[in-house]
Amino acid sequence: MNLVLSDETLLGGSNAPADLCGYGPVPAAIARELVSGAVDDERSRATIRRLYARPATGALVAMESRARLFPRGLAAFIRLRDQRCRTPYCDAPIRHLDHARPWVAGGATDVGNGLGLCERCNYVKEVTGWSVRPEVDEKCSHAAEFTTPTGMTYRSGAPPMPGWSVRLEISEMEIAVQMACSGLHAA
Ligand SMILES: [Zn+2]
């Protein structure tokens, strides 16, 4: 059975109901009892997987995988998102999908921790002193901060999708000033 609940409900910080798939909503207290019962029971094979929701809408958009290898659909998505090797200043074709935070160190096999790298950069990144910290920046695009053995840091962002132009927000005051100026030039 699958039980979907927020981290706050799981940890007791919220009483928002959980959803028992195929049944419907269940109260937070019952959900926590189900989880603790499953964890305490030696015969149980309970596992926890993180699901990711869009902050504005709560819509579920991604799920982490417990596998070390990126599942095919996720791998295809990361290749499409990154397009080229994500190491700053390297533009080689993607050959490997890499865990930014290593899998052995608890790094998730998910869209946030996955990076497309060329073969050379994937091996270089394993050298002591290199580390990569993935993040979602304020514009919600995927970014990664690379730290080199000399301590220098470089950021790498996933490219925008084809045909996407940056939308600038212009205030009404700026529009008014521009119109006033265009009138001056015309005069
Ligand atoms: Zn590379």
mmCIF file of C-alpha atoms and ligand atoms in Angstrom:
data_model
loop_
_atom_site.group_PDB
_atom_site.id
_atom_site.type_symbol
_atom_site.label_atom_id
_atom_site.label_comp_id
_atom_site.label_asym_id
_atom_site.label_seq_id
_atom_site.Cartn_x
_atom_site.Cartn_y
_atom_site.Cartn_z
ATOM 1 C CA MET A 1 0.000 0.000 0.000
ATOM 2 C CA ASN A 2 1.136 3.538 -0.684
ATOM 3 C CA LEU A 3 0.677 6.337 1.808
ATOM 4 C CA VAL A 4 1.365 9.882 0.590
ATOM 5 C CA LEU A 5 1.934 12.539 3.237
ATOM 6 C CA SER A 6 3.866 15.748 3.678
ATOM 7 C CA ASP A 7 7.130 15.786 5.613
ATOM 8 C CA GLU A 8 5.444 18.037 8.187
ATOM 9 C CA THR A 9 2.627 15.537 8.716
ATOM 10 C CA LEU A 10 5.174 12.716 9.006
ATOM 11 C CA LEU A 11 7.252 14.556 11.605
ATOM 12 C CA GLY A 12 4.285 15.813 13.607
ATOM 13 C CA GLY A 13 4.517 19.489 12.689
ATOM 14 C CA SER A 14 1.228 19.487 10.810
ATOM 15 C CA ASN A 15 -2.138 17.785 11.043
ATOM 16 C CA ALA A 16 -2.825 17.913 7.297
ATOM 17 C CA PRO A 17 -4.327 14.550 6.276
ATOM 18 C CA ALA A 18 -2.372 11.920 4.361
ATOM 19 C CA ASP A 19 -3.664 10.030 1.336
ATOM 20 C CA LEU A 20 -3.881 6.252 1.366
ATOM 21 C CA CYS A 21 -3.818 5.347 -2.321
ATOM 22 C CA GLY A 22 -6.999 3.527 -3.337
ATOM 23 C CA TYR A 23 -8.782 4.531 -0.123
ATOM 24 C CA GLY A 24 -8.623 8.302 0.294
ATOM 25 C CA PRO A 25 -7.652 10.785 3.000
ATOM 26 C CA VAL A 26 -6.667 9.515 6.433
ATOM 27 C CA PRO A 27 -6.089 11.720 9.505
ATOM 28 C CA ALA A 28 -2.493 12.711 10.239
ATOM 29 C CA ALA A 29 -2.419 10.825 13.548
ATOM 30 C CA ILE A 30 -3.563 7.578 11.855
ATOM 31 C CA ALA A 31 -0.979 8.081 9.100
ATOM 32 C CA ARG A 32 1.814 8.495 11.659
ATOM 33 C CA GLU A 33 0.600 5.336 13.454
ATOM 34 C CA LEU A 34 0.673 3.409 10.170
ATOM 35 C CA VAL A 35 4.246 4.582 9.505
ATOM 36 C CA SER A 36 5.567 3.872 12.988
ATOM 37 C CA GLY A 37 3.814 0.486 12.993
ATOM 38 C CA ALA A 38 5.465 -0.426 9.698
ATOM 39 C CA VAL A 39 8.889 0.730 10.882
ATOM 40 C CA ASP A 40 8.637 -1.203 14.181
ATOM 41 C CA ASP A 41 7.442 -4.446 12.582
ATOM 42 C CA GLU A 42 10.387 -6.652 11.598
ATOM 43 C CA ARG A 43 8.256 -8.485 9.007
ATOM 44 C CA SER A 44 7.481 -5.210 7.252
ATOM 45 C CA ARG A 45 9.446 -4.064 4.220
ATOM 46 C CA ALA A 46 8.410 -0.429 4.485
ATOM 47 C CA THR A 47 10.375 2.080 2.444
ATOM 48 C CA ILE A 48 10.198 5.855 2.230
ATOM 49 C CA ARG A 49 10.544 7.731 -1.022
ATOM 50 C CA ARG A 50 10.634 11.478 -1.360
ATOM 51 C CA LEU A 51 8.079 13.017 -3.707
ATOM 52 C CA TYR A 52 8.521 16.573 -4.907
ATOM 53 C CA ALA A 53 5.669 19.051 -5.179
ATOM 54 C CA ARG A 54 5.476 22.403 -6.945
ATOM 55 C CA PRO A 55 5.417 24.979 -4.101
ATOM 56 C CA ALA A 56 2.688 27.176 -5.606
ATOM 57 C CA THR A 57 0.194 24.427 -6.385
ATOM 58 C CA GLY A 58 1.182 21.364 -4.368
ATOM 59 C CA ALA A 59 1.129 19.297 -7.579
ATOM 60 C CA LEU A 60 3.486 16.327 -7.406
ATOM 61 C CA VAL A 61 6.157 16.692 -10.067
ATOM 62 C CA ALA A 62 8.924 14.184 -9.314
ATOM 63 C CA MET A 63 9.890 11.164 -7.242
ATOM 64 C CA GLU A 64 13.334 10.045 -6.172
ATOM 65 C CA SER A 65 14.564 6.615 -7.120
ATOM 66 C CA ARG A 66 16.316 4.296 -4.691
ATOM 67 C CA ALA A 67 18.250 2.772 -7.561
ATOM 68 C CA ARG A 68 21.838 3.841 -8.181
ATOM 69 C CA LEU A 69 21.268 3.977 -11.921
ATOM 70 C CA PHE A 70 18.984 6.672 -13.262
ATOM 71 C CA PRO A 71 15.768 5.080 -14.593
ATOM 72 C CA ARG A 72 15.393 5.470 -18.356
ATOM 73 C CA GLY A 73 12.740 8.175 -18.324
ATOM 74 C CA LEU A 74 14.610 10.256 -15.761
ATOM 75 C CA ALA A 75 17.896 9.752 -17.627
ATOM 76 C CA ALA A 76 16.293 10.939 -20.845
ATOM 77 C CA PHE A 77 14.895 14.004 -19.080
ATOM 78 C CA ILE A 78 18.276 14.995 -17.584
ATOM 79 C CA ARG A 79 19.958 14.637 -20.998
ATOM 80 C CA LEU A 80 17.288 16.829 -22.588
ATOM 81 C CA ARG A 81 17.496 19.376 -19.775
ATOM 82 C CA ASP A 82 21.281 19.679 -19.692
ATOM 83 C CA GLN A 83 21.995 19.197 -23.440
ATOM 84 C CA ARG A 84 25.802 19.429 -22.955
ATOM 85 C CA CYS A 85 28.289 18.560 -20.180
ATOM 86 C CA ARG A 86 27.349 20.652 -17.124
ATOM 87 C CA THR A 87 30.908 21.363 -15.958
ATOM 88 C CA PRO A 88 31.448 25.125 -16.382
ATOM 89 C CA TYR A 89 33.425 25.931 -19.569
ATOM 90 C CA CYS A 90 33.102 22.364 -20.877
ATOM 91 C CA ASP A 91 30.742 21.996 -23.791
ATOM 92 C CA ALA A 92 31.342 18.339 -24.629
ATOM 93 C CA PRO A 93 28.476 15.953 -25.385
ATOM 94 C CA ILE A 94 26.931 14.180 -22.385
ATOM 95 C CA ARG A 95 28.272 10.653 -21.921
ATOM 96 C CA HIS A 96 27.492 9.940 -18.259
ATOM 97 C CA LEU A 97 24.706 10.775 -15.853
ATOM 98 C CA ASP A 98 26.271 11.667 -12.555
ATOM 99 C CA HIS A 99 25.053 12.110 -8.984
ATOM 100 C CA ALA A 100 26.120 15.665 -8.036
ATOM 101 C CA ARG A 101 26.139 14.527 -4.416
ATOM 102 C CA PRO A 102 27.563 10.999 -4.648
ATOM 103 C CA TRP A 103 25.150 8.104 -4.288
ATOM 104 C CA VAL A 104 27.427 6.466 -1.682
ATOM 105 C CA ALA A 105 27.195 9.676 0.381
ATOM 106 C CA GLY A 106 23.401 9.542 0.334
ATOM 107 C CA GLY A 107 22.886 11.559 -2.841
ATOM 108 C CA ALA A 108 19.474 10.835 -4.347
ATOM 109 C CA THR A 109 18.861 9.428 -7.801
ATOM 110 C CA ASP A 110 16.546 12.236 -8.767
ATOM 111 C CA VAL A 111 16.137 15.130 -11.118
ATOM 112 C CA GLY A 112 17.727 17.608 -8.696
ATOM 113 C CA ASN A 113 20.841 15.568 -7.973
ATOM 114 C CA GLY A 114 21.354 14.293 -11.521
ATOM 115 C CA LEU A 115 23.814 15.968 -13.894
ATOM 116 C CA GLY A 116 24.802 15.264 -17.471
ATOM 117 C CA LEU A 117 28.606 15.128 -17.729
ATOM 118 C CA CYS A 118 31.122 14.189 -20.408
ATOM 119 C CA GLU A 119 33.296 11.154 -19.689
ATOM 120 C CA ARG A 120 36.382 13.185 -18.804
ATOM 121 C CA CYS A 121 34.549 15.507 -16.381
ATOM 122 C CA ASN A 122 32.860 12.595 -14.661
ATOM 123 C CA TYR A 123 36.241 11.046 -13.862
ATOM 124 C CA VAL A 124 37.811 14.395 -12.910
ATOM 125 C CA LYS A 125 34.960 15.061 -10.475
ATOM 126 C CA GLU A 126 35.899 11.907 -8.541
ATOM 127 C CA VAL A 127 39.330 13.386 -7.738
ATOM 128 C CA THR A 128 39.722 14.529 -4.130
ATOM 129 C CA GLY A 129 38.891 18.187 -3.674
ATOM 130 C CA TRP A 130 36.086 18.383 -6.227
ATOM 131 C CA SER A 131 32.524 18.743 -5.024
ATOM 132 C CA VAL A 132 29.265 19.700 -6.648
ATOM 133 C CA ARG A 133 26.248 21.162 -4.872
ATOM 134 C CA PRO A 134 22.981 21.074 -6.811
ATOM 135 C CA GLU A 135 20.275 23.654 -6.190
ATOM 136 C CA VAL A 136 17.135 25.085 -7.670
ATOM 137 C CA ASP A 137 17.635 28.815 -8.043
ATOM 138 C CA GLU A 138 15.054 31.551 -7.562
ATOM 139 C CA LYS A 139 13.932 31.255 -11.176
ATOM 140 C CA CYS A 140 13.344 27.524 -10.621
ATOM 141 C CA SER A 141 15.962 26.464 -13.135
ATOM 142 C CA HIS A 142 18.436 23.747 -12.218
ATOM 143 C CA ALA A 143 21.806 25.025 -11.048
ATOM 144 C CA ALA A 144 24.929 23.356 -9.700
ATOM 145 C CA GLU A 145 27.885 24.879 -7.893
ATOM 146 C CA PHE A 146 31.225 23.231 -8.683
ATOM 147 C CA THR A 147 34.089 23.579 -6.182
ATOM 148 C CA THR A 148 37.555 22.743 -7.515
ATOM 149 C CA PRO A 149 40.545 21.431 -5.506
ATOM 150 C CA THR A 150 41.897 25.015 -5.318
ATOM 151 C CA GLY A 151 38.702 26.148 -3.589
ATOM 152 C CA MET A 152 37.360 28.139 -6.540
ATOM 153 C CA THR A 153 33.619 27.855 -7.132
ATOM 154 C CA TYR A 154 31.799 28.036 -10.446
ATOM 155 C CA ARG A 155 28.086 27.879 -11.137
ATOM 156 C CA SER A 156 26.489 26.002 -13.963
ATOM 157 C CA GLY A 157 22.846 26.431 -14.933
ATOM 158 C CA ALA A 158 20.765 24.203 -17.160
ATOM 159 C CA PRO A 159 20.091 26.047 -20.429
ATOM 160 C CA PRO A 160 16.610 27.457 -21.062
ATOM 161 C CA MET A 161 14.422 25.362 -23.314
ATOM 162 C CA PRO A 162 14.595 26.176 -27.048
ATOM 163 C CA GLY A 163 12.635 29.237 -28.053
ATOM 164 C CA TRP A 164 12.335 30.438 -24.467
ATOM 165 C CA SER A 165 13.153 34.095 -24.033
ATOM 166 C CA VAL A 166 13.733 35.759 -20.698
ATOM 167 C CA ARG A 167 10.646 37.725 -19.775
ATOM 168 C CA LEU A 168 11.556 41.075 -18.306
ATOM 169 C CA GLU A 169 9.141 42.646 -15.911
ATOM 170 C CA ILE A 170 8.827 46.348 -16.655
ATOM 171 C CA SER A 171 7.070 48.588 -14.184
ATOM 172 C CA GLU A 172 4.363 51.054 -15.203
ATOM 173 C CA MET A 173 6.702 53.882 -14.167
ATOM 174 C CA GLU A 174 9.367 52.671 -16.629
ATOM 175 C CA ILE A 175 6.765 52.497 -19.402
ATOM 176 C CA ALA A 176 5.608 56.035 -18.582
ATOM 177 C CA VAL A 177 9.217 57.309 -18.639
ATOM 178 C CA GLN A 178 9.903 55.557 -21.959
ATOM 179 C CA MET A 179 6.765 57.061 -23.517
ATOM 180 C CA ALA A 180 7.699 60.514 -22.254
ATOM 181 C CA CYS A 181 11.219 60.153 -23.671
ATOM 182 C CA SER A 182 9.992 58.899 -27.056
ATOM 183 C CA GLY A 183 7.788 62.004 -27.231
ATOM 184 C CA LEU A 184 10.835 64.199 -26.576
ATOM 185 C CA HIS A 185 12.865 62.505 -29.351
ATOM 186 C CA ALA A 186 9.987 62.891 -31.808
ATOM 187 C CA ALA A 187 9.684 66.592 -31.053
HETATM 188 ZN ZN ZN B 1 32.855 17.922 -19.537
#
